[in-house]
Backbone as XML, in Angstrom:
<?xml version="1.0"?>
<chain id="A" units="angstrom">
  <residue number="1" name="PRO">
    <atom name="N" x="-42.985" y="-31.379" z="109.932"/>
    <atom name="CA" x="-43.020" y="-32.832" z="109.750"/>
    <atom name="C" x="-42.866" y="-33.254" z="108.284"/>
  </residue>
  <residue number="2" name="GLU">
    <atom name="N" x="-43.483" y="-32.505" z="107.367"/>
    <atom name="CA" x="-43.371" y="-32.864" z="105.952"/>
    <atom name="C" x="-41.927" y="-32.716" z="105.473"/>
  </residue>
  <residue number="3" name="ASP">
    <atom name="N" x="-41.239" y="-31.665" z="105.950"/>
    <atom name="CA" x="-39.833" y="-31.481" z="105.585"/>
    <atom name="C" x="-38.981" y="-32.626" z="106.121"/>
  </residue>
  <residue number="4" name="LEU">
    <atom name="N" x="-39.297" y="-33.095" z="107.316"/>
    <atom name="CA" x="-38.554" y="-34.204" z="107.908"/>
    <atom name="C" x="-38.723" y="-35.468" z="107.075"/>
  </residue>
  <residue number="5" name="VAL">
    <atom name="N" x="-39.933" y="-35.728" z="106.645"/>
    <atom name="CA" x="-40.191" y="-36.907" z="105.808"/>
    <atom name="C" x="-39.437" y="-36.789" z="104.488"/>
  </residue>
  <residue number="6" name="THR">
    <atom name="N" x="-39.474" y="-35.619" z="103.893"/>
    <atom name="CA" x="-38.768" y="-35.396" z="102.634"/>
    <atom name="C" x="-37.265" y="-35.601" z="102.810"/>
  </residue>
  <residue number="7" name="THR">
    <atom name="N" x="-36.722" y="-35.084" z="103.907"/>
    <atom name="CA" x="-35.293" y="-35.239" z="104.179"/>
    <atom name="C" x="-34.936" y="-36.697" z="104.387"/>
  </residue>
  <residue number="8" name="ARG">
    <atom name="N" x="-35.731" y="-37.403" z="105.165"/>
    <atom name="CA" x="-35.457" y="-38.831" z="105.408"/>
    <atom name="C" x="-35.492" y="-39.631" z="104.114"/>
  </residue>
  <residue number="9" name="LEU">
    <atom name="N" x="-36.456" y="-39.336" z="103.260"/>
    <atom name="CA" x="-36.531" y="-40.040" z="101.976"/>
    <atom name="C" x="-35.325" y="-39.732" z="101.098"/>
  </residue>
  <residue number="10" name="ALA">
    <atom name="N" x="-34.869" y="-38.479" z="101.122"/>
    <atom name="CA" x="-33.697" y="-38.094" z="100.334"/>
    <atom name="C" x="-32.444" y="-38.801" z="100.847"/>
  </residue>
  <residue number="11" name="VAL">
    <atom name="N" x="-32.297" y="-38.882" z="102.166"/>
    <atom name="CA" x="-31.143" y="-39.574" z="102.753"/>
    <atom name="C" x="-31.195" y="-41.059" z="102.409"/>
  </residue>
  <residue number="12" name="ALA">
    <atom name="N" x="-32.356" y="-41.657" z="102.530"/>
    <atom name="CA" x="-32.500" y="-43.081" z="102.195"/>
    <atom name="C" x="-32.166" y="-43.329" z="100.725"/>
  </residue>
  <residue number="13" name="ALA">
    <atom name="N" x="-32.620" y="-42.441" z="99.844"/>
    <atom name="CA" x="-32.326" y="-42.587" z="98.415"/>
    <atom name="C" x="-30.830" y="-42.420" z="98.150"/>
  </residue>
  <residue number="14" name="SER">
    <atom name="N" x="-30.198" y="-41.498" z="98.874"/>
    <atom name="CA" x="-28.760" y="-41.296" z="98.710"/>
    <atom name="C" x="-27.987" y="-42.544" z="99.128"/>
  </residue>
  <residue number="15" name="PHE">
    <atom name="N" x="-28.346" y="-43.128" z="100.261"/>
    <atom name="CA" x="-27.698" y="-44.365" z="100.695"/>
    <atom name="C" x="-27.941" y="-45.482" z="99.690"/>
  </residue>
  <residue number="16" name="ALA">
    <atom name="N" x="-29.147" y="-45.584" z="99.180"/>
    <atom name="CA" x="-29.478" y="-46.648" z="98.231"/>
    <atom name="C" x="-28.688" y="-46.522" z="96.927"/>
  </residue>
  <residue number="17" name="ALA">
    <atom name="N" x="-28.354" y="-45.282" z="96.552"/>
    <atom name="CA" x="-27.635" y="-45.050" z="95.300"/>
    <atom name="C" x="-26.127" y="-45.278" z="95.427"/>
  </residue>
  <residue number="18" name="MET">
    <atom name="N" x="-25.634" y="-45.377" z="96.644"/>
    <atom name="CA" x="-24.189" y="-45.569" z="96.846"/>
    <atom name="C" x="-23.760" y="-46.968" z="96.422"/>
  </residue>
  <residue number="19" name="PRO">
    <atom name="N" x="-22.519" y="-47.084" z="95.953"/>
    <atom name="CA" x="-21.981" y="-48.431" z="95.718"/>
    <atom name="C" x="-21.999" y="-49.220" z="97.035"/>
  </residue>
  <residue number="20" name="PRO">
    <atom name="N" x="-22.166" y="-50.530" z="96.970"/>
    <atom name="CA" x="-22.337" y="-51.331" z="98.192"/>
    <atom name="C" x="-21.243" y="-51.150" z="99.246"/>
  </residue>
  <residue number="21" name="ARG">
    <atom name="N" x="-19.981" y="-51.133" z="98.850"/>
    <atom name="CA" x="-18.898" y="-51.012" z="99.832"/>
    <atom name="C" x="-18.955" y="-49.654" z="100.530"/>
  </residue>
  <residue number="22" name="ARG">
    <atom name="N" x="-19.206" y="-48.596" z="99.757"/>
    <atom name="CA" x="-19.317" y="-47.255" z="100.337"/>
    <atom name="C" x="-20.471" y="-47.208" z="101.330"/>
  </residue>
  <residue number="23" name="ARG">
    <atom name="N" x="-21.610" y="-47.789" z="100.919"/>
    <atom name="CA" x="-22.795" y="-47.803" z="101.787"/>
    <atom name="C" x="-22.505" y="-48.558" z="103.076"/>
  </residue>
  <residue number="24" name="MET">
    <atom name="N" x="-21.844" y="-49.731" z="102.977"/>
    <atom name="CA" x="-21.533" y="-50.508" z="104.188"/>
    <atom name="C" x="-20.647" y="-49.711" z="105.134"/>
  </residue>
  <residue number="25" name="CYS">
    <atom name="N" x="-19.611" y="-49.085" z="104.590"/>
    <atom name="CA" x="-18.705" y="-48.299" z="105.429"/>
    <atom name="C" x="-19.447" y="-47.139" z="106.076"/>
  </residue>
  <residue number="26" name="ALA">
    <atom name="N" x="-20.268" y="-46.454" z="105.295"/>
    <atom name="CA" x="-20.999" y="-45.300" z="105.818"/>
    <atom name="C" x="-21.979" y="-45.703" z="106.913"/>
  </residue>
  <residue number="27" name="VAL">
    <atom name="N" x="-22.712" y="-46.753" z="106.679"/>
    <atom name="CA" x="-23.684" y="-47.196" z="107.685"/>
    <atom name="C" x="-22.976" y="-47.627" z="108.961"/>
  </residue>
  <residue number="28" name="LEU">
    <atom name="N" x="-21.931" y="-48.414" z="108.826"/>
    <atom name="CA" x="-21.240" y="-48.903" z="110.018"/>
    <atom name="C" x="-20.560" y="-47.781" z="110.802"/>
  </residue>
  <residue number="29" name="CYS">
    <atom name="N" x="-20.000" y="-46.795" z="110.092"/>
    <atom name="CA" x="-19.311" y="-45.691" z="110.783"/>
    <atom name="C" x="-20.268" y="-44.584" z="111.211"/>
  </residue>
  <residue number="30" name="LEU">
    <atom name="N" x="-21.105" y="-44.125" z="110.283"/>
    <atom name="CA" x="-21.924" y="-42.945" z="110.542"/>
    <atom name="C" x="-23.224" y="-43.254" z="111.281"/>
  </residue>
  <residue number="31" name="VAL">
    <atom name="N" x="-23.805" y="-44.402" z="111.002"/>
    <atom name="CA" x="-25.096" y="-44.741" z="111.621"/>
    <atom name="C" x="-24.894" y="-45.579" z="112.880"/>
  </residue>
  <residue number="32" name="VAL">
    <atom name="N" x="-24.120" y="-46.656" z="112.756"/>
    <atom name="CA" x="-23.899" y="-47.555" z="113.890"/>
    <atom name="C" x="-22.891" y="-46.958" z="114.871"/>
  </residue>
  <residue number="33" name="GLY">
    <atom name="N" x="-21.922" y="-46.220" z="114.344"/>
    <atom name="CA" x="-20.944" y="-45.566" z="115.199"/>
    <atom name="C" x="-19.680" y="-46.366" z="115.476"/>
  </residue>
  <residue number="34" name="LEU">
    <atom name="N" x="-19.409" y="-47.366" z="114.646"/>
    <atom name="CA" x="-18.184" y="-48.151" z="114.831"/>
    <atom name="C" x="-16.967" y="-47.340" z="114.394"/>
  </residue>
  <residue number="35" name="PRO">
    <atom name="N" x="-15.837" y="-47.542" z="115.055"/>
    <atom name="CA" x="-14.611" y="-46.880" z="114.605"/>
    <atom name="C" x="-14.130" y="-47.481" z="113.288"/>
  </residue>
  <residue number="36" name="THR">
    <atom name="N" x="-13.393" y="-46.675" z="112.523"/>
    <atom name="CA" x="-12.929" y="-47.138" z="111.212"/>
    <atom name="C" x="-12.083" y="-48.401" z="111.319"/>
  </residue>
  <residue number="37" name="SER">
    <atom name="N" x="-11.343" y="-48.550" z="112.401"/>
    <atom name="CA" x="-10.511" y="-49.750" z="112.548"/>
    <atom name="C" x="-11.373" y="-51.009" z="112.642"/>
  </residue>
  <residue number="38" name="ASP">
    <atom name="N" x="-12.484" y="-50.930" z="113.349"/>
    <atom name="CA" x="-13.385" y="-52.086" z="113.463"/>
    <atom name="C" x="-14.057" y="-52.404" z="112.133"/>
  </residue>
  <residue number="39" name="VAL">
    <atom name="N" x="-14.458" y="-51.359" z="111.415"/>
    <atom name="CA" x="-15.101" y="-51.555" z="110.115"/>
    <atom name="C" x="-14.101" y="-52.181" z="109.139"/>
  </residue>
  <residue number="40" name="ALA">
    <atom name="N" x="-12.872" y="-51.680" z="109.152"/>
    <atom name="CA" x="-11.841" y="-52.225" z="108.278"/>
    <atom name="C" x="-11.613" y="-53.709" z="108.565"/>
  </residue>
  <residue number="41" name="ALA">
    <atom name="N" x="-11.524" y="-54.052" z="109.838"/>
    <atom name="CA" x="-11.311" y="-55.456" z="110.209"/>
    <atom name="C" x="-12.501" y="-56.321" z="109.794"/>
  </residue>
  <residue number="42" name="ALA">
    <atom name="N" x="-13.703" y="-55.825" z="110.000"/>
    <atom name="CA" x="-14.907" y="-56.599" z="109.671"/>
    <atom name="C" x="-15.035" y="-56.825" z="108.168"/>
  </residue>
  <residue number="43" name="LEU">
    <atom name="N" x="-14.643" y="-55.818" z="107.372"/>
    <atom name="CA" x="-14.794" y="-55.925" z="105.919"/>
    <atom name="C" x="-13.544" y="-56.440" z="105.220"/>
  </residue>
  <residue number="44" name="GLY">
    <atom name="N" x="-12.453" y="-56.573" z="105.973"/>
    <atom name="CA" x="-11.219" y="-57.079" z="105.393"/>
    <atom name="C" x="-10.567" y="-56.103" z="104.431"/>
  </residue>
  <residue number="45" name="ILE">
    <atom name="N" x="-10.673" y="-54.801" z="104.725"/>
    <atom name="CA" x="-10.063" y="-53.777" z="103.883"/>
    <atom name="C" x="-9.221" y="-52.858" z="104.765"/>
  </residue>
  <residue number="46" name="ALA">
    <atom name="N" x="-8.406" y="-52.023" z="104.137"/>
    <atom name="CA" x="-7.542" y="-51.107" z="104.878"/>
    <atom name="C" x="-8.364" y="-50.002" z="105.545"/>
  </residue>
  <residue number="47" name="GLU">
    <atom name="N" x="-7.864" y="-49.524" z="106.660"/>
    <atom name="CA" x="-8.546" y="-48.458" z="107.387"/>
    <atom name="C" x="-8.633" y="-47.181" z="106.540"/>
  </residue>
  <residue number="48" name="GLY">
    <atom name="N" x="-7.613" y="-46.903" z="105.776"/>
    <atom name="CA" x="-7.641" y="-45.739" z="104.891"/>
    <atom name="C" x="-8.731" y="-45.843" z="103.836"/>
  </residue>
  <residue number="49" name="THR">
    <atom name="N" x="-8.987" y="-47.058" z="103.384"/>
    <atom name="CA" x="-10.060" y="-47.291" z="102.416"/>
    <atom name="C" x="-11.409" y="-46.999" z="103.046"/>
  </residue>
  <residue number="50" name="VAL">
    <atom name="N" x="-11.580" y="-47.404" z="104.287"/>
    <atom name="CA" x="-12.827" y="-47.112" z="105.005"/>
    <atom name="C" x="-13.012" y="-45.600" z="105.118"/>
  </residue>
  <residue number="51" name="ARG">
    <atom name="N" x="-11.939" y="-44.895" z="105.509"/>
    <atom name="CA" x="-12.032" y="-43.433" z="105.645"/>
    <atom name="C" x="-12.408" y="-42.783" z="104.310"/>
  </residue>
  <residue number="52" name="LYS">
    <atom name="N" x="-11.847" y="-43.274" z="103.212"/>
    <atom name="CA" x="-12.160" y="-42.734" z="101.885"/>
    <atom name="C" x="-13.616" y="-42.979" z="101.535"/>
  </residue>
  <residue number="53" name="HIS">
    <atom name="N" x="-14.111" y="-44.184" z="101.791"/>
    <atom name="CA" x="-15.517" y="-44.489" z="101.509"/>
    <atom name="C" x="-16.446" y="-43.606" z="102.348"/>
  </residue>
  <residue number="54" name="VAL">
    <atom name="N" x="-16.105" y="-43.409" z="103.599"/>
    <atom name="CA" x="-16.939" y="-42.576" z="104.474"/>
    <atom name="C" x="-16.911" y="-41.120" z="103.994"/>
  </residue>
  <residue number="55" name="ALA">
    <atom name="N" x="-15.755" y="-40.632" z="103.605"/>
    <atom name="CA" x="-15.660" y="-39.263" z="103.084"/>
    <atom name="C" x="-16.494" y="-39.108" z="101.809"/>
  </residue>
  <residue number="56" name="ASP">
    <atom name="N" x="-16.419" y="-40.100" z="100.931"/>
    <atom name="CA" x="-17.211" y="-40.061" z="99.703"/>
    <atom name="C" x="-18.707" y="-40.116" z="100.016"/>
  </residue>
  <residue number="57" name="ALA">
    <atom name="N" x="-19.077" y="-40.931" z="100.989"/>
    <atom name="CA" x="-20.485" y="-41.031" z="101.390"/>
    <atom name="C" x="-20.980" y="-39.712" z="101.966"/>
  </residue>
  <residue number="58" name="ARG">
    <atom name="N" x="-20.147" y="-39.058" z="102.779"/>
    <atom name="CA" x="-20.534" y="-37.748" z="103.324"/>
    <atom name="C" x="-20.764" y="-36.746" z="102.201"/>
  </residue>
  <residue number="59" name="GLU">
    <atom name="N" x="-19.908" y="-36.786" z="101.189"/>
    <atom name="CA" x="-20.074" y="-35.874" z="100.047"/>
    <atom name="C" x="-21.357" y="-36.194" z="99.294"/>
  </residue>
  <residue number="60" name="ASP">
    <atom name="N" x="-21.657" y="-37.465" z="99.114"/>
    <atom name="CA" x="-22.929" y="-37.858" z="98.474"/>
    <atom name="C" x="-24.102" y="-37.291" z="99.253"/>
  </residue>
  <residue number="61" name="LEU">
    <atom name="N" x="-24.056" y="-37.436" z="100.565"/>
    <atom name="CA" x="-25.148" y="-36.935" z="101.405"/>
    <atom name="C" x="-25.239" y="-35.411" z="101.353"/>
  </residue>
  <residue number="62" name="ARG">
    <atom name="N" x="-24.091" y="-34.730" z="101.369"/>
    <atom name="CA" x="-24.089" y="-33.255" z="101.262"/>
    <atom name="C" x="-24.771" y="-32.812" z="99.972"/>
  </residue>
  <residue number="63" name="GLN">
    <atom name="N" x="-24.420" y="-33.468" z="98.869"/>
    <atom name="CA" x="-25.011" y="-33.104" z="97.579"/>
    <atom name="C" x="-26.512" y="-33.377" z="97.577"/>
  </residue>
  <residue number="64" name="THR">
    <atom name="N" x="-26.912" y="-34.467" z="98.190"/>
    <atom name="CA" x="-28.333" y="-34.804" z="98.249"/>
    <atom name="C" x="-29.125" y="-33.769" z="99.040"/>
  </residue>
  <residue number="65" name="LEU">
    <atom name="N" x="-28.531" y="-33.295" z="100.121"/>
    <atom name="CA" x="-29.254" y="-32.414" z="101.034"/>
    <atom name="C" x="-29.071" y="-30.924" z="100.729"/>
  </residue>
  <residue number="66" name="SER">
    <atom name="N" x="-28.292" y="-30.593" z="99.710"/>
    <atom name="CA" x="-28.094" y="-29.175" z="99.410"/>
    <atom name="C" x="-29.105" y="-28.663" z="98.414"/>
  </residue>
</chain>
């Protein structure tokens, strides 16, 4: 349980440290589960941009959890 709490806090800190657009894309795709096309339409950005933000967010999370 203590490891779980530590991991959750690290993930929350990683999300908090992300630039706002990256965080929005990551939350909508990775947490909420929306497809990149829906996120792109909602945020008014290209789908490729959403994919890039999500990839960058995954890398941020990998670094946080390693």
